[in-house]
CSV table of C-alpha atoms and ligand atoms in Angstrom, one decimal:
chain,number,residue,atom,x,y,z
A,1,MET,CA,0.0,0.0,0.1
A,2,SER,CA,1.4,3.3,-0.9
A,3,LYS,CA,1.7,6.2,1.6
A,4,ASN,CA,-1.2,8.3,0.3
A,5,GLY,CA,-3.6,5.4,-0.3
A,6,VAL,CA,-3.2,5.6,-4.1
A,7,LEU,CA,-2.8,2.1,-5.6
A,8,ASP,CA,-0.9,1.3,-8.8
A,9,LYS,CA,-3.2,0.7,-11.8
A,10,SER,CA,-1.3,-2.7,-12.4
A,11,LEU,CA,-3.1,-4.2,-9.3
A,12,GLY,CA,-6.1,-6.5,-9.7
A,13,PHE,CA,-9.7,-5.2,-10.2
A,14,SER,CA,-10.9,-6.4,-6.8
A,15,THR,CA,-7.8,-5.1,-5.1
A,16,ARG,CA,-8.5,-1.6,-6.4
A,17,ALA,CA,-12.2,-2.0,-5.7
A,18,ILE,CA,-11.5,-2.8,-2.1
A,19,HIS,CA,-8.6,-0.5,-1.2
A,20,GLN,CA,-8.1,2.4,-3.8
A,21,GLY,CA,-7.9,5.8,-2.2
A,22,HIS,CA,-8.3,4.8,1.4
A,23,ARG,CA,-5.5,4.5,4.0
A,24,ALA,CA,-6.6,3.4,7.4
A,25,ALA,CA,-3.8,5.3,9.1
A,26,ASP,CA,-5.3,8.5,8.1
A,27,HIS,CA,-8.6,7.7,9.8
A,28,HIS,CA,-7.6,6.5,13.3
A,29,GLY,CA,-7.1,3.1,11.8
A,30,ALA,CA,-10.6,2.6,10.6
A,31,LEU,CA,-10.9,-0.3,8.2
A,32,ASN,CA,-13.8,1.3,6.5
A,33,PRO,CA,-13.7,4.9,5.4
A,34,PRO,CA,-15.7,7.2,7.6
A,35,VAL,CA,-19.0,8.6,6.2
A,36,TYR,CA,-19.0,12.5,6.0
A,37,MET,CA,-22.6,13.2,6.9
A,38,SER,CA,-22.2,16.9,6.5
A,39,SER,CA,-23.9,19.3,4.1
A,40,THR,CA,-21.4,22.1,4.6
A,41,PHE,CA,-17.8,22.5,5.6
A,42,ALA,CA,-16.4,25.2,8.0
A,43,PHE,CA,-13.7,27.5,6.9
A,44,GLU,CA,-10.9,28.5,9.2
A,45,THR,CA,-11.0,32.2,8.0
A,46,ALA,CA,-13.0,34.3,5.7
A,47,GLU,CA,-10.0,34.5,3.3
A,48,GLN,CA,-9.6,30.7,3.1
A,49,GLY,CA,-13.4,30.5,2.3
A,50,GLY,CA,-13.1,33.0,-0.5
A,51,GLU,CA,-10.1,31.2,-1.9
A,52,ILE,CA,-11.9,27.8,-2.0
A,53,PHE,CA,-14.9,29.3,-3.6
A,54,ALA,CA,-12.7,30.9,-6.2
A,55,GLY,CA,-11.0,27.7,-7.0
A,56,GLU,CA,-7.6,29.0,-5.8
A,57,ARG,CA,-7.4,26.5,-2.9
A,58,GLU,CA,-8.4,22.9,-2.7
A,59,GLY,CA,-11.1,22.1,-0.1
A,60,TYR,CA,-14.7,21.2,0.5
A,61,PHE,CA,-17.4,23.8,1.1
A,62,TYR,CA,-20.8,22.2,0.2
A,63,THR,CA,-21.8,18.7,-0.5
A,64,ARG,CA,-23.7,19.5,-3.8
A,65,ILE,CA,-20.2,20.2,-5.2
A,66,SER,CA,-18.1,17.7,-3.4
A,67,ASN,CA,-17.8,15.7,-0.2
A,68,PRO,CA,-15.0,13.3,1.0
A,69,THR,CA,-17.3,10.1,1.0
A,70,LEU,CA,-18.6,10.9,-2.5
A,71,GLY,CA,-15.0,11.8,-3.5
A,72,LEU,CA,-13.7,8.3,-2.4
A,73,LEU,CA,-16.5,6.7,-4.5
A,74,GLU,CA,-15.5,8.8,-7.5
A,75,THR,CA,-12.0,7.9,-7.2
A,76,ARG,CA,-12.8,4.2,-7.1
A,77,LEU,CA,-15.2,4.4,-10.0
A,78,ALA,CA,-12.8,6.4,-12.2
A,79,ASP,CA,-10.0,4.0,-11.4
A,80,LEU,CA,-12.1,0.9,-12.2
A,81,GLU,CA,-13.4,2.4,-15.4
A,82,GLY,CA,-9.8,3.3,-16.4
A,83,ALA,CA,-10.7,7.0,-16.6
A,84,GLU,CA,-9.3,10.1,-15.1
A,85,ALA,CA,-12.3,11.4,-13.1
A,86,ALA,CA,-15.9,10.6,-12.1
A,87,VAL,CA,-18.8,12.4,-10.5
A,88,CYS,CA,-21.6,10.6,-8.7
A,89,ALA,CA,-25.3,11.5,-8.8
A,90,SER,CA,-28.5,10.6,-6.9
A,91,SER,CA,-29.8,8.4,-9.7
A,92,GLY,CA,-28.9,7.1,-13.1
A,93,MET,CA,-31.2,9.5,-14.7
A,94,GLY,CA,-29.6,12.3,-12.7
A,95,ALA,CA,-26.2,11.2,-14.0
A,96,ILE,CA,-27.5,11.0,-17.6
A,97,CYS,CA,-29.3,14.4,-17.4
A,98,SER,CA,-26.4,16.1,-15.8
A,99,ALA,CA,-24.0,14.9,-18.5
A,100,ILE,CA,-26.3,15.6,-21.4
A,101,TRP,CA,-27.4,19.2,-20.1
A,102,SER,CA,-23.7,20.0,-19.8
A,103,LEU,CA,-22.9,19.1,-23.5
A,104,VAL,CA,-25.7,20.5,-25.6
A,105,GLU,CA,-27.4,23.8,-26.5
A,106,PRO,CA,-30.4,24.7,-28.7
A,107,GLY,CA,-29.7,23.7,-32.3
A,108,ASP,CA,-27.5,20.8,-31.5
A,109,GLU,CA,-28.1,17.2,-32.4
A,110,ILE,CA,-27.8,14.0,-30.4
A,111,ILE,CA,-27.5,10.8,-32.4
A,112,THR,CA,-28.6,7.7,-30.6
A,113,ASP,CA,-29.6,4.2,-31.2
A,114,GLY,CA,-33.5,3.5,-31.1
A,115,THR,CA,-33.1,1.1,-28.2
A,116,LEU,CA,-32.5,2.9,-24.9
A,117,TYR,CA,-33.5,2.5,-21.3
A,118,GLY,CA,-37.2,3.7,-21.3
A,119,CYS,CA,-36.6,7.1,-19.3
A,120,THR,CA,-33.6,7.9,-21.3
A,121,PHE,CA,-35.6,7.5,-24.4
A,122,SER,CA,-38.4,9.8,-23.2
A,123,PHE,CA,-35.8,12.3,-21.8
A,124,PHE,CA,-34.4,12.6,-25.4
A,125,ARG,CA,-37.6,12.4,-27.3
A,126,GLU,CA,-39.8,14.6,-25.3
A,127,SER,CA,-37.9,16.6,-22.8
A,128,LEU,CA,-34.8,17.6,-24.8
A,129,GLN,CA,-36.6,18.2,-28.1
A,130,LYS,CA,-38.7,20.7,-26.2
A,131,PHE,CA,-35.6,22.8,-25.8
A,132,GLY,CA,-34.6,22.8,-29.4
A,133,ILE,CA,-32.3,19.8,-29.5
A,134,THR,CA,-32.7,17.4,-32.4
A,135,ILE,CA,-32.7,13.7,-31.6
A,136,THR,CA,-31.8,11.4,-34.6
A,137,HIS,CA,-32.2,7.7,-34.1
A,138,VAL,CA,-29.6,5.7,-36.1
A,139,ASP,CA,-29.1,1.9,-36.2
A,140,LEU,CA,-25.8,2.0,-34.3
A,141,THR,CA,-25.4,-1.9,-34.7
A,142,ARG,CA,-24.3,-0.9,-38.2
A,143,PRO,CA,-21.6,1.7,-37.6
A,144,GLU,CA,-21.5,2.5,-41.4
A,145,MET,CA,-25.0,4.1,-41.0
A,146,LEU,CA,-23.4,6.7,-38.6
A,147,THR,CA,-20.9,7.8,-41.3
A,148,SER,CA,-23.5,9.4,-43.5
A,149,ALA,CA,-25.6,10.6,-40.4
A,150,VAL,CA,-23.0,12.7,-38.6
A,151,SER,CA,-22.5,16.4,-39.3
A,152,GLU,CA,-21.0,19.5,-37.6
A,153,LYS,CA,-24.5,19.7,-35.8
A,154,THR,CA,-23.8,16.4,-34.0
A,155,LYS,CA,-22.7,17.2,-30.5
A,156,VAL,CA,-23.2,13.8,-28.8
A,157,VAL,CA,-23.4,10.1,-29.9
A,158,TYR,CA,-25.2,8.2,-27.1
A,159,PHE,CA,-25.8,4.5,-26.8
A,160,GLU,CA,-26.1,1.5,-24.4
A,161,THR,CA,-24.4,-1.8,-25.2
A,162,PRO,CA,-25.8,-4.3,-24.5
A,163,ALA,CA,-29.0,-2.1,-24.8
A,164,ASN,CA,-31.9,-2.3,-22.4
A,165,PRO,CA,-34.1,-4.3,-22.9
A,166,ASN,CA,-33.2,-6.2,-26.2
A,167,MET,CA,-29.4,-6.5,-25.8
A,168,ARG,CA,-28.5,-4.8,-29.1
A,169,ILE,CA,-24.7,-4.8,-29.3
A,170,VAL,CA,-22.9,-1.7,-30.5
A,171,ASP,CA,-19.2,-1.7,-31.6
A,172,ILE,CA,-17.9,1.0,-29.2
A,173,GLU,CA,-14.5,1.4,-31.0
A,174,ALA,CA,-16.0,1.7,-34.5
A,175,VAL,CA,-18.8,4.2,-33.4
A,176,ALA,CA,-16.4,6.3,-31.4
A,177,LYS,CA,-14.1,6.6,-34.4
A,178,ILE,CA,-16.8,7.8,-36.7
A,179,ALA,CA,-18.3,10.2,-34.0
A,180,HIS,CA,-14.9,11.8,-33.4
A,181,THR,CA,-14.6,12.7,-37.1
A,182,VAL,CA,-17.0,15.6,-36.3
A,183,ASP,CA,-15.8,16.0,-32.7
A,184,ALA,CA,-19.0,14.6,-31.2
A,185,THR,CA,-18.8,13.5,-27.5
A,186,VAL,CA,-19.3,9.7,-27.3
A,187,VAL,CA,-21.4,8.8,-24.2
A,188,VAL,CA,-21.9,5.1,-23.3
A,189,ASP,CA,-24.4,3.7,-20.7
A,190,ASN,CA,-22.3,1.0,-19.1
A,191,THR,CA,-24.9,-0.1,-16.6
A,192,TYR,CA,-25.4,-3.6,-17.9
A,193,CYS,CA,-21.7,-4.5,-17.9
A,194,THR,CA,-20.1,-2.5,-15.1
A,195,PRO,CA,-16.3,-1.7,-15.5
A,196,TYR,CA,-15.6,-5.4,-14.7
A,197,LEU,CA,-17.0,-6.6,-18.0
A,198,GLN,CA,-16.5,-3.7,-20.3
A,199,GLN,CA,-14.4,-0.5,-20.3
A,200,PRO,CA,-15.8,1.9,-22.9
A,201,ILE,CA,-13.1,4.7,-22.2
A,202,ALA,CA,-10.3,2.4,-23.4
A,203,LEU,CA,-12.3,1.8,-26.6
A,204,GLY,CA,-12.6,5.5,-27.4
A,205,ALA,CA,-15.7,6.7,-25.5
A,206,ASP,CA,-15.4,10.1,-23.8
A,207,LEU,CA,-17.9,9.6,-21.0
A,208,VAL,CA,-19.4,6.5,-19.3
A,209,VAL,CA,-22.7,6.8,-17.4
A,210,HIS,CA,-24.1,4.3,-14.9
A,211,SER,CA,-27.2,3.5,-13.0
A,212,ALA,CA,-25.3,2.5,-9.8
A,213,THR,CA,-28.8,1.4,-8.6
A,214,LYS,CA,-28.1,-1.8,-10.5
A,215,TYR,CA,-24.9,-4.0,-10.3
A,216,LEU,CA,-22.6,-1.3,-8.7
A,217,GLY,CA,-24.8,-1.1,-5.6
A,218,GLY,CA,-25.8,-4.6,-6.3
A,219,HIS,CA,-28.2,-5.1,-3.4
A,220,GLY,CA,-31.4,-3.2,-4.5
A,221,ASP,CA,-31.4,-0.9,-1.6
A,222,LEU,CA,-30.5,2.5,-3.2
A,223,ILE,CA,-30.9,4.6,-6.3
A,224,ALA,CA,-27.7,6.2,-7.6
A,225,GLY,CA,-25.8,7.0,-10.7
A,226,ALA,CA,-22.3,8.2,-11.9
A,227,VAL,CA,-20.7,10.0,-14.9
A,228,ILE,CA,-17.0,8.9,-15.6
A,229,GLY,CA,-14.5,10.1,-18.1
A,230,HIS,CA,-11.9,12.8,-19.0
A,231,ALA,CA,-11.2,15.2,-16.2
A,232,ASP,CA,-12.2,18.4,-18.1
A,233,LEU,CA,-15.4,16.9,-19.1
A,234,ILE,CA,-16.3,15.7,-15.5
A,235,HIS,CA,-15.3,19.1,-14.2
A,236,GLN,CA,-17.9,20.7,-16.5
A,237,VAL,CA,-20.6,18.0,-15.6
A,238,ARG,CA,-20.0,18.6,-11.9
A,239,LEU,CA,-20.0,22.4,-11.9
A,240,VAL,CA,-22.8,22.9,-14.6
A,241,GLY,CA,-24.9,19.8,-15.1
A,242,LEU,CA,-24.9,18.6,-11.6
A,243,LYS,CA,-24.5,21.8,-9.5
A,244,ASP,CA,-26.8,24.0,-11.3
A,245,MET,CA,-29.0,22.2,-13.8
A,246,THR,CA,-30.1,19.1,-12.0
A,247,GLY,CA,-28.9,19.4,-8.4
A,248,ALA,CA,-29.0,15.6,-8.5
A,249,VAL,CA,-26.3,15.0,-5.7
A,250,LEU,CA,-25.9,11.6,-4.1
A,251,SER,CA,-26.2,11.3,-0.3
A,252,ALA,CA,-23.1,10.2,1.6
A,253,GLN,CA,-25.0,7.2,3.1
A,254,ASP,CA,-25.8,5.8,-0.3
A,255,ALA,CA,-22.2,6.5,-1.5
A,256,ASN,CA,-21.1,4.4,1.4
A,257,LEU,CA,-23.4,1.5,0.5
A,258,ILE,CA,-22.0,1.6,-3.1
A,259,LEU,CA,-18.5,1.6,-1.7
A,260,ARG,CA,-19.5,-1.5,0.2
A,261,GLY,CA,-21.3,-3.0,-2.9
A,262,ILE,CA,-18.3,-2.6,-5.2
A,263,LYS,CA,-16.0,-4.5,-2.8
A,264,THR,CA,-17.7,-7.7,-4.1
A,265,LEU,CA,-18.5,-6.5,-7.7
A,266,GLU,CA,-16.0,-9.0,-9.2
A,267,LEU,CA,-17.3,-11.9,-7.2
A,268,ARG,CA,-21.0,-11.0,-8.0
A,269,MET,CA,-20.4,-10.4,-11.7
A,270,GLU,CA,-18.6,-13.7,-12.1
A,271,ARG,CA,-21.6,-15.6,-10.4
A,272,HIS,CA,-24.1,-13.5,-12.5
A,273,CYS,CA,-22.4,-14.6,-15.7
A,274,ASP,CA,-21.9,-18.2,-14.7
A,275,SER,CA,-25.5,-18.5,-13.8
A,276,ALA,CA,-26.8,-16.6,-16.8
A,277,GLU,CA,-24.8,-18.8,-19.2
A,278,ILE,CA,-26.6,-21.9,-17.8
A,279,VAL,CA,-30.1,-20.2,-17.8
A,280,ALA,CA,-29.6,-19.0,-21.4
A,281,ALA,CA,-28.7,-22.5,-22.6
A,282,TYR,CA,-31.8,-23.8,-20.8
A,283,LEU,CA,-34.1,-21.2,-22.3
A,284,GLU,CA,-32.5,-21.7,-25.8
A,285,SER,CA,-33.5,-25.4,-25.7
A,286,HIS,CA,-37.0,-24.8,-24.3
A,287,PRO,CA,-39.7,-25.6,-26.8
A,288,ARG,CA,-41.8,-22.6,-25.8
A,289,VAL,CA,-39.0,-20.0,-26.1
A,290,THR,CA,-38.8,-18.6,-29.6
A,291,LYS,CA,-35.8,-16.4,-29.2
A,292,VAL,CA,-33.2,-15.8,-26.4
A,293,TYR,CA,-31.2,-12.5,-26.6
A,294,TYR,CA,-28.0,-13.4,-24.8
A,295,PRO,CA,-24.8,-12.2,-26.2
A,296,GLY,CA,-23.0,-15.2,-25.0
A,297,LEU,CA,-24.9,-17.5,-27.2
A,298,GLU,CA,-23.0,-18.2,-30.5
A,299,SER,CA,-26.4,-18.0,-32.3
A,300,TYR,CA,-26.8,-14.4,-31.1
A,301,GLU,CA,-26.4,-11.8,-33.8
A,302,GLY,CA,-24.3,-9.6,-31.6
A,303,HIS,CA,-22.0,-12.3,-30.4
A,304,ALA,CA,-18.8,-11.4,-32.3
A,305,VAL,CA,-18.8,-7.8,-31.4
A,306,ALA,CA,-19.8,-8.7,-27.8
A,307,LYS,CA,-16.9,-11.2,-27.5
A,308,LYS,CA,-14.5,-8.4,-28.8
A,309,GLN,CA,-15.4,-5.8,-26.2
A,310,MET,CA,-16.8,-7.7,-23.2
A,311,ALA,CA,-14.9,-9.8,-20.7
A,312,ARG,CA,-17.9,-12.0,-20.2
A,313,PHE,CA,-21.6,-11.7,-21.2
A,314,GLY,CA,-23.5,-10.4,-18.2
A,315,GLY,CA,-26.5,-11.5,-16.2
A,316,MET,CA,-29.4,-10.2,-18.3
A,317,ILE,CA,-31.4,-12.4,-20.5
A,318,PRO,CA,-34.4,-11.1,-22.4
A,319,PHE,CA,-36.3,-13.8,-24.2
A,320,GLU,CA,-39.5,-14.2,-26.4
A,321,ILE,CA,-42.1,-16.9,-25.8
A,322,GLU,CA,-44.9,-18.5,-27.8
A,323,GLY,CA,-48.4,-17.0,-27.2
A,324,GLY,CA,-47.9,-13.2,-27.0
A,325,LEU,CA,-48.9,-11.1,-24.1
A,326,PRO,CA,-51.4,-13.6,-22.5
A,327,ALA,CA,-48.7,-16.2,-22.3
A,328,ALA,CA,-46.2,-13.8,-21.0
A,329,LYS,CA,-48.5,-12.7,-18.2
A,330,LYS,CA,-49.4,-16.3,-17.3
A,331,LEU,CA,-45.6,-17.1,-17.0
A,332,LEU,CA,-44.9,-14.1,-14.9
A,333,ASN,CA,-47.7,-14.8,-12.6
A,334,SER,CA,-46.8,-18.5,-12.2
A,335,LEU,CA,-43.3,-17.8,-10.9
A,336,ASP,CA,-42.6,-18.3,-7.2
A,337,LEU,CA,-38.9,-17.7,-6.3
A,338,ILE,CA,-38.2,-15.3,-9.2
A,339,THR,CA,-39.5,-11.9,-8.2
A,340,LEU,CA,-41.8,-9.9,-10.6
A,341,ALA,CA,-40.1,-6.5,-10.5
A,342,VAL,CA,-38.3,-4.0,-12.6
A,343,SER,CA,-34.7,-3.0,-11.9
A,344,LEU,CA,-31.8,-5.4,-12.3
A,345,GLY,CA,-28.4,-6.4,-11.0
A,346,ASP,CA,-29.6,-7.5,-7.6
A,347,ALA,CA,-28.9,-10.7,-5.5
A,348,GLU,CA,-32.5,-11.7,-6.2
A,349,THR,CA,-33.5,-12.9,-9.6
A,350,LEU,CA,-36.0,-10.4,-11.2
A,351,ILE,CA,-38.3,-10.6,-14.1
A,352,GLN,CA,-40.4,-8.0,-15.9
A,353,HIS,CA,-42.3,-7.3,-19.1
A,354,PRO,CA,-40.6,-4.3,-20.9
A,355,ALA,CA,-43.4,-3.4,-23.3
A,356,SER,CA,-45.9,-2.8,-20.4
A,357,MET,CA,-43.4,-1.8,-17.8
A,358,THR,CA,-39.8,-0.4,-18.2
A,359,HIS,CA,-40.5,0.6,-21.9
A,360,SER,CA,-44.1,1.7,-21.7
A,361,THR,CA,-42.6,5.2,-22.4
A,362,TYR,CA,-42.3,4.0,-26.0
A,363,SER,CA,-45.5,4.3,-28.1
A,364,ALA,CA,-46.9,1.2,-29.8
A,365,GLU,CA,-45.4,2.3,-33.1
A,366,GLU,CA,-42.0,2.9,-31.4
A,367,LEU,CA,-42.1,-0.6,-29.7
A,368,ALA,CA,-42.6,-2.1,-33.0
A,369,GLU,CA,-40.1,0.0,-34.8
A,370,TYR,CA,-37.3,-0.8,-32.3
A,371,HIS,CA,-38.1,-4.6,-31.9
A,372,ILE,CA,-39.5,-4.5,-28.2
A,373,SER,CA,-42.3,-7.1,-28.8
A,374,GLU,CA,-45.2,-8.0,-26.5
A,375,ASP,CA,-43.7,-11.5,-26.3
A,376,LEU,CA,-40.5,-10.2,-24.7
A,377,VAL,CA,-39.8,-10.8,-21.0
A,378,ARG,CA,-36.5,-9.6,-19.3
A,379,LEU,CA,-34.7,-11.7,-16.7
A,380,SER,CA,-32.1,-10.4,-14.5
A,381,VAL,CA,-30.3,-13.5,-13.2
A,382,GLY,CA,-29.5,-13.2,-9.5
A,383,LEU,CA,-27.1,-14.9,-7.2
A,384,GLU,CA,-29.4,-17.8,-6.0
A,385,ALA,CA,-28.5,-21.4,-6.7
A,386,VAL,CA,-28.9,-21.7,-10.5
A,387,GLU,CA,-30.8,-25.0,-10.3
A,388,ASP,CA,-33.4,-23.2,-8.1
A,389,ILE,CA,-33.7,-20.5,-10.7
A,390,ILE,CA,-34.3,-23.0,-13.5
A,391,ALA,CA,-36.7,-25.2,-11.4
A,392,ASP,CA,-38.8,-22.1,-10.9
A,393,LEU,CA,-38.8,-21.3,-14.6
A,394,GLU,CA,-39.7,-24.9,-15.4
A,395,ASN,CA,-42.6,-24.9,-13.1
A,396,ALA,CA,-43.9,-21.6,-14.5
A,397,PHE,CA,-43.6,-22.8,-18.1
A,398,ASN,CA,-45.5,-25.8,-17.2
A,399,ALA,CA,-48.2,-23.9,-15.5
A,400,ALA,CA,-48.4,-21.2,-18.3
A,401,TYR,CA,-48.7,-23.8,-21.0
A,402,ASP,CA,-50.9,-26.6,-20.0
A,403,ALA,CA,-48.2,-29.4,-19.7
A,404,THR,CA,-50.3,-31.9,-21.5
A,405,THR,CA,-50.7,-29.7,-24.6
A,406,VAL,CA,-46.8,-29.4,-24.7
A,407,ASP,CA,-46.5,-33.2,-24.5
A,408,PHE,CA,-49.1,-33.7,-27.3
A,409,GLU,CA,-47.3,-31.2,-29.5
A,410,ASN,CA,-43.8,-32.7,-28.8
A,411,GLN,CA,-45.3,-36.1,-29.8
A,412,ARG,CA,-46.8,-34.7,-32.9
A,413,ARG,CA,-43.4,-33.0,-33.8
A,414,ARG,CA,-41.5,-36.3,-33.3
A,415,ALA,CA,-44.1,-38.4,-35.3
B,501,LIG,C1,-32.0,1.7,-14.5
B,501,LIG,C2,-31.3,2.3,-15.7
B,501,LIG,C3,-31.1,3.7,-15.9
B,501,LIG,C4,-31.6,4.7,-15.0
B,501,LIG,O1,-31.1,4.6,-13.7
B,501,LIG,P1,-31.9,5.1,-12.3
B,501,LIG,O2,-30.8,4.7,-11.3
B,501,LIG,O3,-33.1,4.2,-12.2
B,501,LIG,O4,-32.2,6.5,-12.4
B,501,LIG,C5,-30.4,4.1,-17.0
B,501,LIG,N1,-29.8,3.3,-17.8
B,501,LIG,C6,-30.0,1.9,-17.8
B,501,LIG,C7,-29.4,1.0,-18.8
B,501,LIG,C8,-30.7,1.4,-16.6
B,501,LIG,O5,-30.9,0.0,-16.6
């Protein structure tokens, strides 16, 4: 351990996730960093206060701008993403809005794929367009489409990969290269992967945004977000988007819970990936499942690009089933262990129906255009014993489709 608590970047992911930026000796030997529950910070003299406000002297003065507990989390997140700096926010949407508001002005264009987290989609389509910002949807799974779409009006290219909810895979390196020909800022929502599975900055992205509510927190007990990237951009997001435009500051208590969560991020992600691979194979072989959207499956269209940029394939498995909405509802209502809830990345396995839940912000036409069908259910594979997860799915499939009908049809198929 170095003198000031700064660990070398060559150390392992978990080592840095657990230790980076904290030296017990500086805190009365406390193993865990103290939580600074303070909205304001006292100045020693009026002169010193003035200098801190003017940016001429380092120091804390008000938690909406910075706080030592938030600062430690920011240090760790920046380090894990391989970036210079980070700023945390009170939600993923707070992080996304703070970043975007800092980057655009009326007349500018944002290019984005059509598939996005539902609230990000409506923030772009409704809220931002109201302020004179143009949103152009381009199929970013085909980077060549971006080449003819970009212009000097394009200020931001924004995407998720894998995208929520249907796991579209975007080639980060290829898209960043094209976006940079017009100096657009490339923003990647890395919520589904966490820095353990994918590091967009190293592939050319300028900013990474997270819903820390999901895998980073990892325990379903908080709402939080973060923006991570180059120091000058983060400075701008902190002092404009976060401080003045959204005020979406994270609480020190929640920052502390995320610091605790990311100590086990590597362990949890490995387990999510192990179990998801087994569940995806089970679903792919199930006669009632018509399509499994899991990038780890060789049959999946985004597999090759996913393999290039992701360490493993994550814990999210959307899949489509026979019988449309009525069958989907029956399946969800027949589950016992698996919890019917939105959100993802928790210890508990969660399932939901995007078209009527997380992506109900899309109109019926938009759902059709961006391939979010009524048959699609989205599974977030948790940390329970994988055989129990599969047994629960099997029971629910049997209940949803009268078991005798399945047998009859299987016999007919074999005959
Ligand atoms: C949940 C989520 C968000 C929004 O995050 P909140 O913490 O709920 O505000 C943004 N992007 C993705 C991919 C998400 O899953």
